[in-house]
Short mmCIF file of C-alpha atoms and ligand atoms in Angstrom, two decimals:
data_model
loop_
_atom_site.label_atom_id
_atom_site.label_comp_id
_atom_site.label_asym_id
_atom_site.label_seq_id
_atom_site.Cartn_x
_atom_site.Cartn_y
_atom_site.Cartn_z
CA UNK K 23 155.61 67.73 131.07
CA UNK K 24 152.42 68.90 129.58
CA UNK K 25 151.61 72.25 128.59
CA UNK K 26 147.91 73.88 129.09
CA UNK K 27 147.64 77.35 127.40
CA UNK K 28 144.47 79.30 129.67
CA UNK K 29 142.62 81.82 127.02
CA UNK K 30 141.03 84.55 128.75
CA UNK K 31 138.82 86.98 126.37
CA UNK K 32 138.32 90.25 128.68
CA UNK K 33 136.55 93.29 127.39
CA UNK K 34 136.47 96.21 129.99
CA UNK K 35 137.17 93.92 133.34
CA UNK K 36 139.69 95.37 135.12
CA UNK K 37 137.61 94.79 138.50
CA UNK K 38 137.90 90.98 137.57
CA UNK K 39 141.12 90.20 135.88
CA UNK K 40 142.83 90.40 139.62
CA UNK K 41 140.22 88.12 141.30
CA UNK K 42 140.62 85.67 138.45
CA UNK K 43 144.69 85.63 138.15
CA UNK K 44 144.38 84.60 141.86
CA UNK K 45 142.02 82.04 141.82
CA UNK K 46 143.69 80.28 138.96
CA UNK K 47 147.49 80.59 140.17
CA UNK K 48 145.78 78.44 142.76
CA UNK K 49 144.51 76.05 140.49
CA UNK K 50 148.12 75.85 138.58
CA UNK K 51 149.99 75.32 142.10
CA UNK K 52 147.57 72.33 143.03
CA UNK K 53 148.21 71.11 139.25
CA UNK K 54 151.74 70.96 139.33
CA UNK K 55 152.18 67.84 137.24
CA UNK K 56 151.39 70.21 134.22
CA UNK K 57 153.12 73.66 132.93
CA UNK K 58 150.71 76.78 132.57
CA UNK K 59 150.64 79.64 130.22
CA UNK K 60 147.56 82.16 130.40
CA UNK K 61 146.94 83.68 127.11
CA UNK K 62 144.88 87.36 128.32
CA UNK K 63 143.38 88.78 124.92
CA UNK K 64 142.25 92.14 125.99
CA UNK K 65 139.28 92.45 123.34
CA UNK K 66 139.71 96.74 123.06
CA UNK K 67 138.90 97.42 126.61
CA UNK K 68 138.08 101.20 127.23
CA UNK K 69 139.40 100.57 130.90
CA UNK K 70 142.41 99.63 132.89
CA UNK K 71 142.38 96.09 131.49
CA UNK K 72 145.29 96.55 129.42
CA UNK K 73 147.11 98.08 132.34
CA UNK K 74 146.19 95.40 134.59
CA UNK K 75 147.52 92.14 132.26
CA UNK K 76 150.62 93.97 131.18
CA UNK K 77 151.36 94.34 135.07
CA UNK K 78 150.37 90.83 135.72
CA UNK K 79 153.08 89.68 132.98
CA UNK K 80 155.49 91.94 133.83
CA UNK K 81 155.69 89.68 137.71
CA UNK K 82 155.11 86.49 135.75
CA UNK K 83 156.58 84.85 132.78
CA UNK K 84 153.75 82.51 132.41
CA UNK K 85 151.23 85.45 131.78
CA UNK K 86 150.98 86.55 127.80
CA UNK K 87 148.69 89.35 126.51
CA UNK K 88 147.44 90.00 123.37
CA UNK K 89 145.78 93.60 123.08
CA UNK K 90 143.29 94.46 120.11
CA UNK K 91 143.23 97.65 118.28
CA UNK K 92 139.29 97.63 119.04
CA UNK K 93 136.86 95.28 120.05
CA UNK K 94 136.52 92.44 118.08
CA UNK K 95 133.61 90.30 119.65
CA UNK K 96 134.73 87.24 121.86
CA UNK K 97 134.41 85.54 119.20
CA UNK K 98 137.84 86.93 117.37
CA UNK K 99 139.17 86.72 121.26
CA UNK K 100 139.05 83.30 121.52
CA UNK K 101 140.34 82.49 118.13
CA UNK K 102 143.30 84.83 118.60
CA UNK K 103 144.27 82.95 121.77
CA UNK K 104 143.91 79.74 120.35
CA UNK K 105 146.00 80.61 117.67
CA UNK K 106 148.74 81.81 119.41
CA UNK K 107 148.67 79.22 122.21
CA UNK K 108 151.64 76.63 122.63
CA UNK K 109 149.83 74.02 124.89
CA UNK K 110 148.99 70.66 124.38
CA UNK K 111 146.13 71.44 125.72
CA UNK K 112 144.05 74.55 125.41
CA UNK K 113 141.12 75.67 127.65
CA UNK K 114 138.97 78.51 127.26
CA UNK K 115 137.65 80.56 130.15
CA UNK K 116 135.73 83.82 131.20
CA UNK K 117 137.65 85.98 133.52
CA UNK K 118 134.48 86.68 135.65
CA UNK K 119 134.84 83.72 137.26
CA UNK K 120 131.34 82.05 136.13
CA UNK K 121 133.32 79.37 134.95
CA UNK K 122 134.99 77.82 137.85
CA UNK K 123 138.76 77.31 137.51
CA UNK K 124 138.68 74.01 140.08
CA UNK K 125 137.12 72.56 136.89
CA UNK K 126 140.36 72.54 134.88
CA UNK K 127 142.36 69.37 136.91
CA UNK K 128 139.09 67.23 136.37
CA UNK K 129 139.03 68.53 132.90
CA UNK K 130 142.40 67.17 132.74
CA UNK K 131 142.20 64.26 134.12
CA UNK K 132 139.36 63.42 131.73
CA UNK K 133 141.62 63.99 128.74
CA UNK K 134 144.88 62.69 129.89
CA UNK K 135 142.80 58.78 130.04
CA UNK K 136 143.04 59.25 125.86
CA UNK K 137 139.49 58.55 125.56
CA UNK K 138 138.52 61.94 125.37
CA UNK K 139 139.74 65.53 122.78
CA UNK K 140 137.48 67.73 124.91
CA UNK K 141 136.26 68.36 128.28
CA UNK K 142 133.21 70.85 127.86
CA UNK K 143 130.96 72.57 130.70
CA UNK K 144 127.79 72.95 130.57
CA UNK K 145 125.56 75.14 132.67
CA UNK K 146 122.56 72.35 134.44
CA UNK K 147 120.40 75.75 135.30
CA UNK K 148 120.23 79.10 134.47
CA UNK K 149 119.61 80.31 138.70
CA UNK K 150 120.18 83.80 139.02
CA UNK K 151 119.49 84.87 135.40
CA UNK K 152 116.80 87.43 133.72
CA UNK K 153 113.67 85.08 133.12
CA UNK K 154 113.04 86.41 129.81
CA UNK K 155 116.28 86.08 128.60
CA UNK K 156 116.30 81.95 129.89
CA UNK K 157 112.95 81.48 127.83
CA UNK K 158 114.49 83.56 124.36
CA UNK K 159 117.24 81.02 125.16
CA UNK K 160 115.64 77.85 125.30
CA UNK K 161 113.67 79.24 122.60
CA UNK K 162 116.69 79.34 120.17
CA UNK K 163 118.23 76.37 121.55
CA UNK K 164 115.11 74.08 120.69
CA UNK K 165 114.54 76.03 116.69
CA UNK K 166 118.39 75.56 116.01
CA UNK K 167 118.50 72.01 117.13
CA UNK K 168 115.51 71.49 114.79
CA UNK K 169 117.00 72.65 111.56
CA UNK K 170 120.52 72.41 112.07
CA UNK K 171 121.99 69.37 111.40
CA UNK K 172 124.92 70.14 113.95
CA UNK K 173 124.07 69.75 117.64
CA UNK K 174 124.06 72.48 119.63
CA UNK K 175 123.99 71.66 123.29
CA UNK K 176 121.62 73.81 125.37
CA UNK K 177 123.29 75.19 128.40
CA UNK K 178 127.00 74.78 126.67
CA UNK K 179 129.58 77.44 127.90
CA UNK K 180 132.75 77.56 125.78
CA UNK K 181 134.50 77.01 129.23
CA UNK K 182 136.54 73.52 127.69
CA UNK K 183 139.62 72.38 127.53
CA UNK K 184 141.03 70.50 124.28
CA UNK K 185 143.87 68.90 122.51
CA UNK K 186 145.86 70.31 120.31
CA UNK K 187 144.36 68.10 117.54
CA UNK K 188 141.50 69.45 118.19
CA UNK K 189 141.94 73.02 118.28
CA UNK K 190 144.68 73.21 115.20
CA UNK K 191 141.41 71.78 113.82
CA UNK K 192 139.01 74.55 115.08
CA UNK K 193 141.67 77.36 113.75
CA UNK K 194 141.86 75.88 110.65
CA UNK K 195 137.94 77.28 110.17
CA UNK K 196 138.60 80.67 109.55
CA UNK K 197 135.28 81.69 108.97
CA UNK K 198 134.24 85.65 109.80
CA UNK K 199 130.83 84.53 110.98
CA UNK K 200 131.90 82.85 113.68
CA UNK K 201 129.76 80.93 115.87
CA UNK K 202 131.82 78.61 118.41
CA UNK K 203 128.80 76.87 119.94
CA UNK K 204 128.33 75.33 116.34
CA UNK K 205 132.25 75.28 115.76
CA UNK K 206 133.37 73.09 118.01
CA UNK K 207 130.59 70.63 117.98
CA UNK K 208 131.15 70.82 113.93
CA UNK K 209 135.01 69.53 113.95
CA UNK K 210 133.77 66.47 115.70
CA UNK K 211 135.87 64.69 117.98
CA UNK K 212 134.57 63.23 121.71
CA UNK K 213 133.37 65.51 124.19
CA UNK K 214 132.75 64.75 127.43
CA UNK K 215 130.56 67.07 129.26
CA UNK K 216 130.68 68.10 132.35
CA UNK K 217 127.77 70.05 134.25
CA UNK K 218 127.49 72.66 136.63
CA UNK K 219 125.10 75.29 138.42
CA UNK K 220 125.23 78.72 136.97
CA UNK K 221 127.63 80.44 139.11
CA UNK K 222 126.85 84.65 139.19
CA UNK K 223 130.03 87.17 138.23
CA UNK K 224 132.60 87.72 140.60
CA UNK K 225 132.93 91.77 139.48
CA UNK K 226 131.81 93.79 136.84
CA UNK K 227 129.13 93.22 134.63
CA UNK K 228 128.07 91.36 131.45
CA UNK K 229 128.80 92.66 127.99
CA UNK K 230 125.93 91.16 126.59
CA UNK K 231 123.04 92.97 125.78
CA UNK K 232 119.82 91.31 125.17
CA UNK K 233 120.02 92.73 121.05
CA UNK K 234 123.68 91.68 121.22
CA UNK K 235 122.72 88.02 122.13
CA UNK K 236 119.72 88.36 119.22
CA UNK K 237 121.72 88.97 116.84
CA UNK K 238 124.65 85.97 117.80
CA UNK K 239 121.66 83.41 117.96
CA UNK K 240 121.01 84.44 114.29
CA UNK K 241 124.67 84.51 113.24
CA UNK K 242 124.19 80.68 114.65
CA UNK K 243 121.13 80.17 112.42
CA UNK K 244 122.89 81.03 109.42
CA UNK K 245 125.85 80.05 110.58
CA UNK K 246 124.99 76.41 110.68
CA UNK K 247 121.31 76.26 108.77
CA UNK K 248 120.34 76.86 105.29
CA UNK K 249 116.91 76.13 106.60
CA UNK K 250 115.02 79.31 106.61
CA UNK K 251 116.22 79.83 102.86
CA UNK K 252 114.12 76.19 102.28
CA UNK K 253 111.31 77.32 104.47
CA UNK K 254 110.66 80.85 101.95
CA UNK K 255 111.05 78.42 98.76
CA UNK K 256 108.00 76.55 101.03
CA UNK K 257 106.24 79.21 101.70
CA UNK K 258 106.19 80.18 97.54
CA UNK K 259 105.08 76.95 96.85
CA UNK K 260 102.47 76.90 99.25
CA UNK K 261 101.09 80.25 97.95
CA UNK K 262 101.40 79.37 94.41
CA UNK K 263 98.77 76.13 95.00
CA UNK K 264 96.46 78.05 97.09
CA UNK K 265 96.40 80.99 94.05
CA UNK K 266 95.71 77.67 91.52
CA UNK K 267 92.63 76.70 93.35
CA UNK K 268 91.64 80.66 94.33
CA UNK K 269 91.62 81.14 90.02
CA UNK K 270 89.81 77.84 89.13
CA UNK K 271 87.26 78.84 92.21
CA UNK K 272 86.83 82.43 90.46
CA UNK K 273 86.48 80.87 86.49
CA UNK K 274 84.13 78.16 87.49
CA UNK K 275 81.73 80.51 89.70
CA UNK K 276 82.54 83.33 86.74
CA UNK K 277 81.06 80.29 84.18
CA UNK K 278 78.48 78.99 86.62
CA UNK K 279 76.60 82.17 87.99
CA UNK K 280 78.65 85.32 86.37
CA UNK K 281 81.08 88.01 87.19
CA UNK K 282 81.41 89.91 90.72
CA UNK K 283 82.21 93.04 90.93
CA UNK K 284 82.55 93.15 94.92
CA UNK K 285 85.51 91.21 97.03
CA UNK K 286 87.92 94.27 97.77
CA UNK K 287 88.64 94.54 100.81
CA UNK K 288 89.69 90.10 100.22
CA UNK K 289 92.04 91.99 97.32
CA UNK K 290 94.02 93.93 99.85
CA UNK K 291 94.36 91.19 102.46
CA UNK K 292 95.50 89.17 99.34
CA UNK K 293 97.96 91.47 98.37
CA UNK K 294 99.43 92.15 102.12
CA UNK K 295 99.94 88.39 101.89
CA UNK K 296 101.71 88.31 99.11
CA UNK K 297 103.75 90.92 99.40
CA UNK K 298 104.36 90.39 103.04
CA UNK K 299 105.55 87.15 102.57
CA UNK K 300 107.66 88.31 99.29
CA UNK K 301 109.38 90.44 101.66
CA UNK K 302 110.41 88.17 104.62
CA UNK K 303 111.75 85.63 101.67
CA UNK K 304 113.58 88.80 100.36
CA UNK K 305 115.19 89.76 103.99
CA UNK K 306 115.80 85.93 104.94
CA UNK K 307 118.06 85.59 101.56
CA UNK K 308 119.60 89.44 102.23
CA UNK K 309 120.47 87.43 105.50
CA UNK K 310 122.71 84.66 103.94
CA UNK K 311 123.77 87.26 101.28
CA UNK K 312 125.26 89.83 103.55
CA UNK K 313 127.33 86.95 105.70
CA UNK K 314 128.51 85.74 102.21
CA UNK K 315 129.26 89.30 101.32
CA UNK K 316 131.49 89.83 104.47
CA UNK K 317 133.23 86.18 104.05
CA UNK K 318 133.93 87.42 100.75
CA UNK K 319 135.86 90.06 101.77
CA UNK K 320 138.35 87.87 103.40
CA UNK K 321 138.74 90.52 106.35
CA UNK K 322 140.97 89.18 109.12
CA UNK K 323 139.06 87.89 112.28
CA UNK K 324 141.33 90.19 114.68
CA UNK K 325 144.14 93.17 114.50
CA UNK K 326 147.01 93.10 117.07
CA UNK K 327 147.90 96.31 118.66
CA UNK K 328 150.33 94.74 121.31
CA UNK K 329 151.42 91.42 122.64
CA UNK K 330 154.36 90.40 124.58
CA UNK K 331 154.25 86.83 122.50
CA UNK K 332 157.00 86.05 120.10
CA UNK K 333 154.66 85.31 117.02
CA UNK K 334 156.64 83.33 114.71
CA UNK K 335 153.53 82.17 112.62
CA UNK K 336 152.60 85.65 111.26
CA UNK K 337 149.30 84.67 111.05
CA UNK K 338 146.96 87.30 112.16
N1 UDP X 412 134.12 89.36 126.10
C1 UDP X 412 135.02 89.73 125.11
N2 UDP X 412 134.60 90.57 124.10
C2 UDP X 412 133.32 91.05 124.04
C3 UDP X 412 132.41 90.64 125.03
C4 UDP X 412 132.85 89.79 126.05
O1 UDP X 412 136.18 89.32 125.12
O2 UDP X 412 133.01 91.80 123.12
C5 UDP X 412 134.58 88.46 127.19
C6 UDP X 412 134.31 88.98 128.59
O3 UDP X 412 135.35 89.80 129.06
C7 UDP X 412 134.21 87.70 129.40
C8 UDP X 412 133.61 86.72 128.40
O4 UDP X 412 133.84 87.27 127.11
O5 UDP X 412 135.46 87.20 129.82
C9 UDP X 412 132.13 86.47 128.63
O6 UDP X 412 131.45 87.68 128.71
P1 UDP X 412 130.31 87.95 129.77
O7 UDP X 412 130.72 87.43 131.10
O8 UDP X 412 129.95 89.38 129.68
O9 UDP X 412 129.14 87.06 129.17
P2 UDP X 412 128.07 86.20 129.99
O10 UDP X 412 128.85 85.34 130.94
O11 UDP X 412 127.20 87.19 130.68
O12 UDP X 412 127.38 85.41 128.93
MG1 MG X 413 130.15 85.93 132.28
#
């Protein structure tokens, strides 16, 4: 019998973590060709949530928690679970119910034909989200696609399911800049996607803040492209050939009709330039350098406070 291992980040959902254990119980009874095991990592929750999955495994075996000492970032969540999963197959899933749990049998299905390592979801529309936040989306969607040479799909959720080959081979990136969009379109492997209309949460609220999502979308650009670091050598070069006509301009009019004294005010706007541009090639490589300085300092993705899971690994 196969094994599927459901990871569940939740950060402060206590309204939702009921709903959800419900709907996908469902799913499981339905499914019963296949054994379950949902993997809750409650991501330092500053509400019930911890309260609510330890009561949910304390009725039923096939519920495991993991509980952080703070909040991590789904991100960590998702990596924890995976690495503590037993499945053969692992699927990854929001607990406010945006990612519809009926989805998991066809998602099966899909892989058990062997043609497939992942079933992925993607959302078709973005109905019943903030306009501005669908444009900055598309936005990044269509820059990163540009100057990344790993596909990103627009619209991808990290709602999936996958073999084990395939996620031993996700874990084995242990990066500290994580970005999974790029991740698991980065190991390879065949994906089949699967789309859907945006569904709305089923109870409490999002935990992503427009800044918070700015600053993911550029942990994805230098994540996965050394791009912008080309585009300020670029820029330098540009500069430096405009400067090498602007100087044989000034010594053949100097030769031709004499010395100016005027041309000031075309001195500051110079120097602005210059120095404006000398300081976004500054920041963009204090971009790559501070991710390099955090990967450097080896720190571990996650800390476990609690879990009911017999870790034999040790791996944190
Ligand atoms: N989440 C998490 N840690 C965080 C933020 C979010 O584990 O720091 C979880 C959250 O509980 C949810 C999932 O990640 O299960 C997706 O979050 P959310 O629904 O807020 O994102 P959205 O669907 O709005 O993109
Ligand atoms: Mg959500």
């Amino acid at each position: 019998m196969d094994k599927i291992s459901v990871i569940v980040p939740c950060y402060n959902e206590e309204s939702a973590i009921p709903l959800f254990y419900r709907e996908i119980t469902k799913v499981s009874e339905k499914m019963s060709a296949a054994e379950f095991e949902f993997i809750f990592v409650n991501d330092g929750s500053k509400d019930k949530t911890n309260q609510v999955i330890r009561g949910l495994a304390e009725k039923d075996k096939r519920v495991k928690y993991i509980s952080f000492s703070r909040n991590f970032g789904k991100e960590g969540a998702m990596y924890a679970g995976m690495g503590n999963a037993s499945g053969d197959y692992v699927v990854i899933m929001d607990v406010d119910l945006q990612d519809p749990p009926s989805l998991i049998s066809e998602m099966y299905d899909i892989l058990k034909t062997g043609e497939y390592d992942c079933a992925a979801t993607r959302r078709v529309n973005r109905k019943g989200e903030a306009k501005i936040r669908s444009l900055f989306a598309r936005a990044f969607y269509k820059l990163i696609n540009h100057i990344s040479q790993t596909e990103i799909m627009d619209g991808a959720r990290d709602f999936r399911m996958m073999t084990r080959q395939m996620t031993d081979s996700i874990l084995g990136l242990c990066e500290y800049n994580r970005f999974s969009k790029g991740i698991f379109s980065w190991v390879g492997f065949d994906t089949k996607w699967i789309g859907y209309e945006n569904v709305n949460r089923s109870a409490g609220e999002t935990k992503w803040s427009f800044w918070k999502l700015f600053k993911y979308s550029l942990d994805g650009i230098v994540g996965f492209s050394t791009a912008p670091l080309a585009m300020a050598s670029l820029m330098g070069i540009i500069l430096f050939f405009v400067s090498i006509v602007g100087i044989i301009f000034i010594i053949v009019r100097q030769l031709l009709y004499g010395g100016s004294a005027y041309g000031w005010p075309s001195m500051i706007c110079v120097i602005l330039l210059v120095g404006g541009l000398q300081l976004l090639s500054i920041g963009i490589l204090g971009q790559y350098l501070s991710k390099t300085y955090l990967e450097t300092k080896k720190r571990p993705l996650y800390i476990i406070k609690e879990t009911n899971i017999n870790r034999t690994s040790g791996k944190n």
